[in-house]
XYZ file of C-alpha atoms in Angstrom:
344
model
C -7.914 29.680 13.263
C -7.598 28.643 16.901
C -8.588 25.188 18.118
C -11.861 26.364 19.680
C -12.836 28.095 16.445
C -12.019 24.970 14.420
C -14.050 22.798 16.795
C -16.943 25.260 16.556
C -16.776 25.193 12.761
C -16.927 21.388 12.663
C -19.713 21.121 15.232
C -21.889 23.842 13.684
C -21.180 23.058 10.021
C -24.419 23.505 8.042
C -23.215 23.291 4.452
C -23.814 20.502 1.941
C -23.657 17.006 3.490
C -20.171 15.523 3.106
C -18.866 11.979 3.466
C -15.249 11.957 4.547
C -13.020 8.928 5.002
C -10.140 8.638 7.414
C -8.021 5.930 5.842
C -5.658 5.240 8.739
C -6.649 3.088 11.715
C -4.626 5.315 14.038
C -6.673 8.280 12.808
C -9.855 6.348 13.606
C -8.671 5.730 17.157
C -7.414 9.304 17.635
C -10.684 10.819 16.404
C -12.580 8.884 19.071
C -10.000 9.415 21.809
C -9.844 13.190 21.320
C -13.631 13.495 21.168
C -13.537 15.058 17.707
C -15.700 12.419 16.068
C -18.357 12.945 18.718
C -18.552 16.723 18.181
C -19.016 16.671 14.400
C -22.098 18.181 12.811
C -24.664 15.671 11.594
C -23.926 16.902 8.099
C -20.409 15.470 8.326
C -20.270 11.687 7.990
C -16.956 10.081 8.882
C -16.245 6.698 7.324
C -13.372 4.419 8.299
C -11.260 3.065 5.456
C -8.954 0.080 4.863
C -6.071 1.485 6.904
C -5.738 -1.489 9.262
C -3.236 -3.963 7.749
C -4.541 -6.923 9.736
C -8.107 -6.146 8.661
C -7.408 -6.236 4.915
C -5.338 -9.436 5.000
C -7.115 -12.290 3.163
C -7.877 -15.559 4.918
C -5.523 -17.479 2.599
C -2.598 -15.695 4.254
C -3.758 -16.717 7.733
C -4.296 -20.280 6.498
C -0.739 -20.405 5.150
C 0.651 -19.266 8.485
C -1.444 -21.931 10.233
C -0.074 -24.629 7.929
C 3.458 -23.635 8.949
C 2.524 -23.547 12.633
C 1.282 -27.135 12.406
C 4.349 -28.308 10.451
C 7.046 -29.991 12.572
C 10.233 -27.997 12.925
C 8.547 -24.660 12.191
C 7.326 -21.808 14.360
C 5.283 -18.784 13.346
C 6.116 -15.400 14.868
C 3.707 -12.476 14.551
C 2.467 -9.343 16.243
C -0.154 -10.177 18.851
C -3.216 -8.828 17.059
C -2.694 -11.193 14.128
C -3.111 -14.262 16.342
C -6.879 -13.820 16.741
C -7.692 -13.047 13.095
C -9.942 -15.806 11.723
C -8.683 -17.855 8.806
C -11.017 -19.999 6.745
C -11.320 -22.551 9.574
C -9.452 -21.202 12.603
C -7.075 -18.515 13.829
C -3.405 -18.785 14.729
C -4.477 -18.831 18.364
C -6.728 -21.780 17.520
C -3.821 -23.544 15.823
C -1.719 -22.988 18.934
C -4.452 -24.605 21.037
C -4.126 -27.649 18.756
C -0.391 -27.835 19.443
C 0.815 -25.570 16.659
C 3.976 -23.570 17.236
C 2.940 -19.905 17.384
C 4.301 -16.989 19.372
C 4.188 -13.197 19.243
C 6.816 -10.495 19.493
C 6.819 -6.838 20.490
C 9.934 -6.096 18.460
C 10.623 -8.265 15.391
C 14.372 -7.788 15.827
C 14.099 -10.175 18.773
C 13.992 -12.958 16.203
C 17.737 -12.898 15.568
C 18.595 -13.857 19.125
C 15.768 -16.406 19.252
C 16.778 -18.025 15.952
C 20.435 -18.220 16.973
C 19.473 -20.034 20.178
C 17.245 -22.543 18.321
C 18.948 -23.482 15.029
C 16.800 -26.619 14.667
C 13.635 -24.519 14.234
C 12.683 -22.597 11.082
C 10.970 -19.363 12.075
C 8.285 -17.937 9.795
C 7.816 -14.224 10.369
C 4.388 -12.800 9.526
C 5.330 -9.555 7.758
C 2.077 -7.589 7.590
C 1.747 -3.854 7.045
C 1.706 -0.817 4.791
C 4.435 1.602 3.719
C 4.846 2.584 7.373
C 6.294 -0.755 8.453
C 7.601 -2.033 5.113
C 11.056 -0.430 5.702
C 11.323 -2.314 9.007
C 10.590 -5.609 7.303
C 12.978 -4.736 4.481
C 15.724 -4.117 7.021
C 15.085 -7.487 8.696
C 15.104 -9.319 5.363
C 18.330 -7.630 4.317
C 20.027 -8.456 7.614
C 18.894 -12.082 7.400
C 20.344 -12.250 3.881
C 23.608 -10.447 4.678
C 24.291 -12.564 7.763
C 23.320 -15.783 5.928
C 20.848 -16.828 8.617
C 19.302 -20.090 7.461
C 16.381 -20.569 9.840
C 14.410 -17.350 9.306
C 11.924 -16.875 6.480
C 9.236 -14.290 5.790
C 5.608 -14.612 4.720
C 4.623 -11.148 3.532
C 1.277 -9.382 3.267
C 2.579 -5.882 2.617
C 0.381 -3.390 0.813
C 0.522 0.197 -0.454
C -2.266 2.699 0.173
C -2.644 4.972 -2.900
C -3.960 2.205 -5.158
C -6.677 1.230 -2.668
C -7.622 4.872 -2.176
C -7.973 5.263 -5.929
C -10.537 2.439 -5.988
C -12.466 4.057 -3.148
C -12.361 7.460 -4.840
C -13.806 5.936 -7.994
C -16.617 4.253 -6.035
C -18.405 7.569 -5.503
C -19.114 6.768 -1.848
C -16.506 9.180 -0.495
C -16.355 12.943 -1.045
C -12.952 13.597 0.532
C -10.074 11.776 2.213
C -8.044 12.281 5.359
C -4.805 10.709 4.130
C -2.654 8.479 6.346
C -0.026 10.647 8.007
C 2.345 7.842 8.982
C 2.358 6.456 5.447
C 3.002 9.916 4.006
C 6.074 10.313 6.229
C 7.655 7.459 4.239
C 6.189 8.015 0.769
C 6.069 11.795 0.851
C 3.040 13.815 -0.167
C 3.488 13.476 -3.941
C 1.717 10.094 -4.372
C -1.364 11.621 -2.745
C -1.107 14.756 -4.853
C -1.144 12.611 -7.990
C -4.109 10.683 -6.627
C -5.986 13.890 -5.855
C -5.323 15.165 -9.375
C -6.576 11.939 -10.950
C -9.654 11.530 -8.753
C -10.523 15.227 -8.451
C -11.272 14.545 -4.781
C -9.976 16.759 -1.974
C -7.318 15.063 0.133
C -5.683 16.318 3.311
C -2.654 14.813 5.042
C -3.150 15.121 8.786
C -1.433 14.322 12.049
C -2.785 12.602 15.136
C -3.075 15.111 17.974
C -6.293 17.034 18.600
C -4.965 20.332 17.158
C -3.643 18.635 14.031
C -6.824 16.637 13.520
C -9.006 19.714 13.953
C -6.986 21.572 11.331
C -6.996 18.656 8.904
C -10.719 17.903 9.220
C -11.678 21.574 9.021
C -9.642 21.965 5.857
C -11.101 18.782 4.392
C -14.678 19.780 5.221
C -14.189 23.251 3.778
C -12.647 22.076 0.515
C -15.103 19.204 0.101
C -18.114 21.467 0.648
C -16.772 23.747 -2.098
C -16.083 20.759 -4.380
C -12.393 21.632 -4.504
C -10.133 18.785 -5.548
C -6.445 18.859 -4.651
C -4.059 18.007 -1.840
C -3.362 19.953 1.345
C -0.558 18.948 3.700
C -1.601 19.819 7.249
C 1.267 17.751 8.690
C 4.230 19.646 7.196
C 6.462 19.289 10.233
C 7.065 15.626 9.358
C 5.644 15.078 5.851
C 7.690 16.405 2.941
C 6.988 16.110 -0.793
C 9.772 13.538 -1.262
C 9.283 11.508 1.926
C 12.067 9.417 3.430
C 14.580 8.610 0.658
C 16.599 6.151 2.770
C 13.504 4.108 3.639
C 12.286 4.186 0.038
C 15.667 3.058 -1.316
C 15.669 0.143 1.127
C 12.161 -0.856 0.105
C 13.060 -0.641 -3.588
C 16.039 -2.932 -3.009
C 14.175 -5.616 -1.063
C 10.681 -5.523 -2.559
C 9.032 -5.547 -5.946
C 5.487 -4.455 -6.747
C 2.733 -6.914 -7.582
C -1.012 -7.389 -7.391
C -2.556 -7.995 -3.965
C -5.940 -9.028 -2.598
C -7.522 -6.716 -0.037
C -10.443 -7.849 2.081
C -13.459 -5.934 0.812
C -11.693 -4.516 -2.230
C -10.581 -7.677 -4.010
C -7.497 -7.795 -6.201
C -5.827 -4.411 -6.714
C -3.109 -4.151 -9.319
C 0.292 -3.003 -8.135
C -0.777 -2.642 -4.507
C 1.403 -5.394 -3.030
C 5.062 -5.522 -2.040
C 6.783 -8.881 -2.530
C 10.303 -10.050 -1.769
C 12.475 -9.403 -4.811
C 14.481 -11.947 -6.782
C 17.712 -11.163 -4.921
C 16.188 -12.248 -1.606
C 13.762 -14.876 -2.914
C 15.180 -17.730 -0.806
C 13.828 -15.948 2.276
C 10.262 -15.912 0.925
C 8.003 -18.471 2.609
C 5.502 -18.467 -0.268
C 3.877 -15.045 -0.187
C 2.550 -14.962 -3.757
C -0.754 -16.489 -4.792
C -2.471 -16.186 -1.403
C -5.648 -14.745 -2.872
C -8.558 -16.748 -1.418
C -10.643 -14.780 1.067
C -13.433 -16.588 2.905
C -15.500 -14.163 4.952
C -17.034 -15.595 8.159
C -20.799 -16.009 8.029
C -22.583 -12.783 8.894
C -19.391 -10.715 8.933
C -19.600 -7.293 7.264
C -15.897 -6.377 7.470
C -15.758 -5.890 3.702
C -18.552 -3.323 3.841
C -17.010 -1.508 6.805
C -13.569 -1.314 5.197
C -14.980 0.258 2.049
C -17.261 2.761 3.733
C -20.512 1.121 2.686
C -21.637 0.842 6.315
C -20.391 1.986 9.698
C -19.437 -0.750 12.196
C -22.557 -0.551 14.372
C -24.723 -1.364 11.339
C -23.205 -4.836 11.049
C -25.710 -7.339 12.506
C -22.898 -9.098 14.388
C -21.496 -5.952 15.997
C -21.526 -6.080 19.794
C -23.552 -9.302 19.742
C -21.936 -12.305 18.085
C -18.824 -10.207 17.435
C -16.889 -8.541 20.271
C -13.154 -8.024 20.913
C -13.180 -11.077 23.208
C -14.976 -13.217 20.603
C -14.275 -11.630 17.187
C -16.067 -12.873 14.114
C -14.178 -10.639 11.690
C -10.734 -9.071 11.493
C -12.047 -5.518 12.041
C -12.972 -6.469 15.618
C -9.545 -7.987 16.330
C -6.972 -5.291 15.763
C -6.566 -2.177 17.891
C -6.552 -0.354 14.521
C -9.742 -2.039 13.337
C -12.794 0.191 12.957
C -15.138 -2.268 14.701
C -12.839 -2.752 17.688
C -12.286 1.007 18.030
C -16.017 1.740 17.735
C -16.884 -0.965 20.264
C -14.361 0.348 22.798
C -15.093 3.991 22.002
C -11.509 4.837 21.089
């Protein structure tokens, strides 16, 4: 079908009501930016899932970074959106205002030149992400190890998506899933096929342009309305069944699986990636960071699990805005609340 026909199908859909979840934060943004979310039939409810790595990071992780930032001789380096995420008492930006050593980078590889120029400082890199960025962090850890760099360490909060999606599928709140395309490039489509078989929920891997999103959502709506479980890959030009073997081999060398706490979903077995024994001296204490203290009035946990849409949070657009975020979902450019507030 052509794009206009797909758009017409989605806007005029009059079948059984369906609740679909786009798991990836980039999908959330793209659906607003392309206008696709706005054209959907009222019988299609789109829910945003836990596909924003900053949003699902527990407060204990932020608190640990803050403790390093306030420790003499240490400096925390992170991507910019992490700096405003609230911990249990303050954010990294707040710690910096108190004199803590915090800075951000655009490219984490910058750290090698920075660390070489400042050997008296121990740099703590905030390694946050999913399978999409895990190979990048694995490469940095391996280089740090191979070159015997002594003043770089890593605090990881790396998570894998299929386990979280399984929990959401079992919740009964979601009828079908738009799977994260960027993640699938690395993992391949097979993990999602297995998940679809187990959950008996329809799952579609989709891209990020308007034509690709229209195809993916149309397929997902069609299969969900017919109660057809299974996986459909509508992003075949970049997603293969096996994924990226080089990236996966690197991840398997540097990381080992373990349990991880997700904001809104709690502890999920086998959903975390931790620095393996070989590279353990580079770990800044990533295990055991399980405490998660939600700010008063914040509904991030409910948004991330599809129980409510962002605008139904009592803080949304009032106490909580991108300039004054109460919860993590309003901080990140991939957060559902921030995207909804800005309209894309």
